[in-house]
PDB file of C-alpha atoms in Angstrom:
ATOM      1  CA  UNK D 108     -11.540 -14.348  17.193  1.00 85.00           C
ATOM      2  CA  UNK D 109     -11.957 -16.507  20.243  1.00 85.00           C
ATOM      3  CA  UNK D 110      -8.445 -16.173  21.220  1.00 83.00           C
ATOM      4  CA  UNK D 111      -8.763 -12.267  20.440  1.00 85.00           C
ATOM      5  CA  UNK D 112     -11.272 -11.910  22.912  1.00 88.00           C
ATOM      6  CA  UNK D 113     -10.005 -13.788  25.793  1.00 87.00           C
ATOM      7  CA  UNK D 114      -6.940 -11.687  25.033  1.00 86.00           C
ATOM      8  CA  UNK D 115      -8.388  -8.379  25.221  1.00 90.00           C
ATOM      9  CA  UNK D 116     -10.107  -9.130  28.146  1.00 92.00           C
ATOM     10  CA  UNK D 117      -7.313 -10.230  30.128  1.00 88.00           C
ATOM     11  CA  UNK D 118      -5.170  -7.292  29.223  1.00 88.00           C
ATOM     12  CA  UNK D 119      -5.354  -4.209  31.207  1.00 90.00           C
ATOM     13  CA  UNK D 120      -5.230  -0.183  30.709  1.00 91.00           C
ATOM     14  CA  UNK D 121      -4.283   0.280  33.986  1.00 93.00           C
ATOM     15  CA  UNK D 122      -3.830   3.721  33.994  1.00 96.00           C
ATOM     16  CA  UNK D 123      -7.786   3.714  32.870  1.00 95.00           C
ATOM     17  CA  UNK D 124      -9.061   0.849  35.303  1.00 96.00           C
ATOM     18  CA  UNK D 125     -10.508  -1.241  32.225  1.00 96.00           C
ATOM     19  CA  UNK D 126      -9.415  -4.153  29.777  1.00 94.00           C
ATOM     20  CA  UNK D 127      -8.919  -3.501  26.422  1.00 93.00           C
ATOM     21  CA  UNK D 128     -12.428  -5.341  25.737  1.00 94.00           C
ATOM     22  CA  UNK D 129     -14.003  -2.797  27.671  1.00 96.00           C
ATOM     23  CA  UNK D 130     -12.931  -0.045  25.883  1.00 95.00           C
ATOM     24  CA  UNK D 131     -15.042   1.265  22.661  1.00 95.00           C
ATOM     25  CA  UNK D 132     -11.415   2.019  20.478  1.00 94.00           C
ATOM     26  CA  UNK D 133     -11.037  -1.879  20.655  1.00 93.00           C
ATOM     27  CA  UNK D 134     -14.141  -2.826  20.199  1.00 95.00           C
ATOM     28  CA  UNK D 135     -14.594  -1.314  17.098  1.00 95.00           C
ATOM     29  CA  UNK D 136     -11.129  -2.297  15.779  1.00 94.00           C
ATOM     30  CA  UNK D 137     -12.583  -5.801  16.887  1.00 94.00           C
ATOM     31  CA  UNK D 138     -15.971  -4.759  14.799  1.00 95.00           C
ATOM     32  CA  UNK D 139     -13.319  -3.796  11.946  1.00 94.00           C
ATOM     33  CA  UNK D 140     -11.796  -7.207  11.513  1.00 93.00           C
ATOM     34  CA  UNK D 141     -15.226  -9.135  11.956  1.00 94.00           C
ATOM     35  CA  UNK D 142     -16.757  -6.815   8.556  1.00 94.00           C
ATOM     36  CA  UNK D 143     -14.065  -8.896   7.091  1.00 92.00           C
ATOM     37  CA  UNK D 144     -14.751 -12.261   7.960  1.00 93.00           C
ATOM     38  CA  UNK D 145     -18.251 -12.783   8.243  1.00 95.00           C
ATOM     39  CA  UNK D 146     -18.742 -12.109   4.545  1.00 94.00           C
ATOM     40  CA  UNK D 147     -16.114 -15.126   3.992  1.00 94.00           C
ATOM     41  CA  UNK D 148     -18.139 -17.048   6.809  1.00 94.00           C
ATOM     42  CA  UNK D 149     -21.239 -16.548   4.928  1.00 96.00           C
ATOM     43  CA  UNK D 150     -19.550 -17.053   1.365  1.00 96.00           C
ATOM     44  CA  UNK D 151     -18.327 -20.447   2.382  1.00 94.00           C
ATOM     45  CA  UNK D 152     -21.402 -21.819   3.670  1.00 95.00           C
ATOM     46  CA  UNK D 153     -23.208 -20.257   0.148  1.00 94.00           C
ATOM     47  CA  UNK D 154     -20.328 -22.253  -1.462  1.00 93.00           C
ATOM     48  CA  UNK D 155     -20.626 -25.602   0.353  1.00 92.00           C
ATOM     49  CA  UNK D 156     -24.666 -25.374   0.124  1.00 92.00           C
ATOM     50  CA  UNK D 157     -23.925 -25.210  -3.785  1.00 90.00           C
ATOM     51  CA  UNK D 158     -21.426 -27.752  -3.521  1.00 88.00           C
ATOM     52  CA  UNK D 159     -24.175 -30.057  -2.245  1.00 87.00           C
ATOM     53  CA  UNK D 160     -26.829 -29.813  -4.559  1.00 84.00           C
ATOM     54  CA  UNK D 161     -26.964 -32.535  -6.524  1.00 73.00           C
ATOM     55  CA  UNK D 162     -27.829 -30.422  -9.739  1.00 73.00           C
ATOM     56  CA  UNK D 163     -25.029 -28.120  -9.114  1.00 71.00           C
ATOM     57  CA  UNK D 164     -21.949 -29.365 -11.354  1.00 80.00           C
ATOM     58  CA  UNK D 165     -18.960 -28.835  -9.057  1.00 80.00           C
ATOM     59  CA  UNK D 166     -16.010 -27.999 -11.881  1.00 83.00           C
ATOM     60  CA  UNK D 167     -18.785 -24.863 -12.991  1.00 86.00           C
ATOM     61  CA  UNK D 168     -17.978 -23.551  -9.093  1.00 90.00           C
ATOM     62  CA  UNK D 169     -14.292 -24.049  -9.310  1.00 91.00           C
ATOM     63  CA  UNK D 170     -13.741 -20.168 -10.241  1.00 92.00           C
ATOM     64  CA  UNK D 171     -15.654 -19.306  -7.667  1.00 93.00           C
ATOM     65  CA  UNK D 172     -14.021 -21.640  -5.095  1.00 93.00           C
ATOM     66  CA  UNK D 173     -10.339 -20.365  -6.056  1.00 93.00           C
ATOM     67  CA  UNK D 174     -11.292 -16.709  -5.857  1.00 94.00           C
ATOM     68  CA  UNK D 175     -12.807 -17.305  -2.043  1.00 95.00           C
ATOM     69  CA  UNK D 176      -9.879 -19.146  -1.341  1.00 93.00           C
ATOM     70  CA  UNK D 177      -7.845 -16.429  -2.267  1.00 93.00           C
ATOM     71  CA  UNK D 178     -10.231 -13.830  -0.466  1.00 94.00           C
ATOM     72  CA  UNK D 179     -10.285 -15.745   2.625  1.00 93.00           C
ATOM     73  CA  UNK D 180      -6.938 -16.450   3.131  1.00 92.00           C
ATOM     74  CA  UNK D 181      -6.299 -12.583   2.515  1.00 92.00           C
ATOM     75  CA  UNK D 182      -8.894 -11.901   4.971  1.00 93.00           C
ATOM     76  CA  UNK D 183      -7.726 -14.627   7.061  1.00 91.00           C
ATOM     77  CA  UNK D 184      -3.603 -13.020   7.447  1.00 91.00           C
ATOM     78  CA  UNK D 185      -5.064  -9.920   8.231  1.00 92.00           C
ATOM     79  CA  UNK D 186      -7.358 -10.592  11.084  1.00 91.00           C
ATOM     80  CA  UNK D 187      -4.574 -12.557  13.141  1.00 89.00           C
ATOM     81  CA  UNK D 188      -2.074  -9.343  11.990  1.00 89.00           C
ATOM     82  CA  UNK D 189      -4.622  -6.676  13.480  1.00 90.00           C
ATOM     83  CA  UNK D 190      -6.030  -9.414  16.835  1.00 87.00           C
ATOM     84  CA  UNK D 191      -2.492  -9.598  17.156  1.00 85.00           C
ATOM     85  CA  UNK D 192      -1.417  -5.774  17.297  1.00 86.00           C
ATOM     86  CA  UNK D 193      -4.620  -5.141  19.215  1.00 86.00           C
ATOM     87  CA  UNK D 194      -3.317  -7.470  22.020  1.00 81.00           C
ATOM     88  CA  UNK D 195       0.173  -6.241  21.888  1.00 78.00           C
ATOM     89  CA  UNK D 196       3.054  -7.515  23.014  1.00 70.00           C
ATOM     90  CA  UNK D 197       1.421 -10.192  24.546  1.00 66.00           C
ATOM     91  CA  UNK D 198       0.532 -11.529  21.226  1.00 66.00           C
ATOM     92  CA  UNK D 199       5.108 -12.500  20.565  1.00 66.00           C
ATOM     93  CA  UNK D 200       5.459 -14.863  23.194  1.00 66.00           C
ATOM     94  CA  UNK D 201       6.986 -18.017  22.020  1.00 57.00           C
ATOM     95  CA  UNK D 202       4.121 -20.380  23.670  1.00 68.00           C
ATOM     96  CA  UNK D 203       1.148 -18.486  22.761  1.00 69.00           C
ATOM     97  CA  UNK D 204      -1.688 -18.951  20.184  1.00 76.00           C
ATOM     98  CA  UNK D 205      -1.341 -15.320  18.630  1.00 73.00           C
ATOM     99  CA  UNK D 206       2.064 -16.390  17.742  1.00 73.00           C
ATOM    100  CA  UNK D 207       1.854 -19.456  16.368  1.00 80.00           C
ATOM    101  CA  UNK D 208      -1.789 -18.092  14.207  1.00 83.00           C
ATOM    102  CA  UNK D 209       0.478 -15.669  13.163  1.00 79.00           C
ATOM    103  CA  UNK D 210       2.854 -17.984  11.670  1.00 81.00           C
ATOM    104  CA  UNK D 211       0.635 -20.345  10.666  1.00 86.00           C
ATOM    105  CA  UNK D 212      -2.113 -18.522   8.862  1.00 87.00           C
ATOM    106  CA  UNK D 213       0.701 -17.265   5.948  1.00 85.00           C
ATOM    107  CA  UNK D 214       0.422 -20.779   5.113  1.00 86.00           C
ATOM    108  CA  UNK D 215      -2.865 -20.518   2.920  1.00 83.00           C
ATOM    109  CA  UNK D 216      -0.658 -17.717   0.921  1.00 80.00           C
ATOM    110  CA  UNK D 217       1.407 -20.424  -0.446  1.00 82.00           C
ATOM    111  CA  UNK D 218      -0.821 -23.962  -0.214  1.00 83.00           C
ATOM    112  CA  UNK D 219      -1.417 -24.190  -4.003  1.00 84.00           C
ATOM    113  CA  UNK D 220      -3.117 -23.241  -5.843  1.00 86.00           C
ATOM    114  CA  UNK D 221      -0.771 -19.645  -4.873  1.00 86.00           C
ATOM    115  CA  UNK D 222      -2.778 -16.108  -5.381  1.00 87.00           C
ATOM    116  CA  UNK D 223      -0.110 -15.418  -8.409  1.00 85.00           C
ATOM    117  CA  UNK D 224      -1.992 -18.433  -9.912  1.00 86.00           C
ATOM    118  CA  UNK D 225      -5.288 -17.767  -9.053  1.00 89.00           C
ATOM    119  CA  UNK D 226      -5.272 -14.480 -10.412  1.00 90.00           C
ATOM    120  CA  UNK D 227      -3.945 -15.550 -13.724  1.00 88.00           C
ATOM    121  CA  UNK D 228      -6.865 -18.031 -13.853  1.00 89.00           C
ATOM    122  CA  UNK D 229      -9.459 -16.040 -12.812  1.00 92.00           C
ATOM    123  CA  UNK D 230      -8.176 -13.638 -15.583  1.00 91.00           C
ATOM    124  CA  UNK D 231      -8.282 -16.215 -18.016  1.00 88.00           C
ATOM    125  CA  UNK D 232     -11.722 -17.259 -16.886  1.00 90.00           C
ATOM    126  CA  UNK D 233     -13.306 -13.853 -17.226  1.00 92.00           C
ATOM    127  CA  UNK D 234     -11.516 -13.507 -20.737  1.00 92.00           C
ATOM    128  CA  UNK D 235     -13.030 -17.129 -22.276  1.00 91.00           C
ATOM    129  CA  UNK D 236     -10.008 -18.197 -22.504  1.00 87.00           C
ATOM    130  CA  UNK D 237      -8.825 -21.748 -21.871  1.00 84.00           C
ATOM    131  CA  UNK D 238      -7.111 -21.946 -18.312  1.00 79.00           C
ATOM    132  CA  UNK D 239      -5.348 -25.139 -16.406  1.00 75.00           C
ATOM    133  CA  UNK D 240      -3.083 -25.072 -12.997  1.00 72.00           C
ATOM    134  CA  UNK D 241       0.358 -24.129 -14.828  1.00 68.00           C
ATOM    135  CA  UNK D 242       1.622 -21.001 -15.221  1.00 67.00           C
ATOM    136  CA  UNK D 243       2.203 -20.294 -19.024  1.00 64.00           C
ATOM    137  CA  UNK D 244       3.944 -16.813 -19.882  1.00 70.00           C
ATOM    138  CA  UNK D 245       3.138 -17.700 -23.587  1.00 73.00           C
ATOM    139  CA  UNK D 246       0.452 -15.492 -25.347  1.00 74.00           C
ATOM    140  CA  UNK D 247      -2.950 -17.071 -24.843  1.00 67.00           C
ATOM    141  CA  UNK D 248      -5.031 -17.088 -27.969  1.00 68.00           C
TER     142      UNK D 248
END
C-alpha cells in the first residue's frame, strides 16, 4: 500500500491537472483493495493474540492458521495485481517495487502448505475426518 500511494501520487492526469491520488475513481479503487486487507490485518493479529495465550493449545488453531494463510495470500496477489494496474505502466519497469511485488507475492501461492492442500484439509477438518499434510486420492473413511 505504501508503494501504491507514493505511486499514485507521483503519476499525473495531465489532461485533468491532478495525480491519480487526487482523483475520487482511484481513491476508491484504493478503498476497494484496503476492504480486503484490513480484515486479514485484523485476522492475523486475532490469530497471533491466540497464539500467545498460554491456555490456547496451538495444534487446535492450526485450521484456522492454514485457512488465513490461504485467504491472505489470495488477498495478498490481488492487491499488488489491482495497485499495480492502478499505477499503470509505470508499475512494468524492470527496477521498480510494483514489479518485483508482483513477482514476488505469487510466491505464498506455492510456499507449502499449497491452497490445493489446504482446501483438502480444511475439507477434511469440517467433515471429522482424520487429515495430515499429504495428499491422498484414496477414499477417506
Amino acid at each position: 500500500m505504501d508503494q501504491a500511494r507514493a505511486a499514485l501520487s507521483r503519476a499525473r492526469i495531465n489532461h485533468l491537472d491532478a495525480t491519480r491520488a487526487e482523483l475520487p475513481s482511484f481513491q476508491s479503487a484504493l478503498g476497494e483493495i484496503m476492504t480486503a486487507l484490513l480484515p486479514m490485518d485484523a485476522a492475523c493479529a486475532g490469530l497471533a493474540r491466540k497464539l500467545g495465550e498460554h491456555e490456547a493449545d496451538s495444534r487446535s488453531l492450526l485450521p484456522a492458521m492454514l485457512a488465513l494463510k490461504l485467504q491472505a495470500a489470495t488477498q495478498a496477489i490481488r492487491a499488488v495485481e489491482l495497485t499495480t494496474e492502478l499505477v499503470g505502466v509505470g508499475s512494468y519497469s524492470a527496477k521498480g517495487t510494483a514489479s518485483r511485488l508482483l513477482r514476488d507475492v505469487h510466491a505464498a501461492r506455492y510456499h507449502p502448505p499449497t491452497s490445493f492442500v489446504t482446501r483438502q484439509l480444511l475439507g477434511r477438518w469440517a467433515l471429522g475426518l482424520p487429515w495430515n499434510f499429504d495428499l491422498n486420492e484414496h477414499p477417506v473413511r
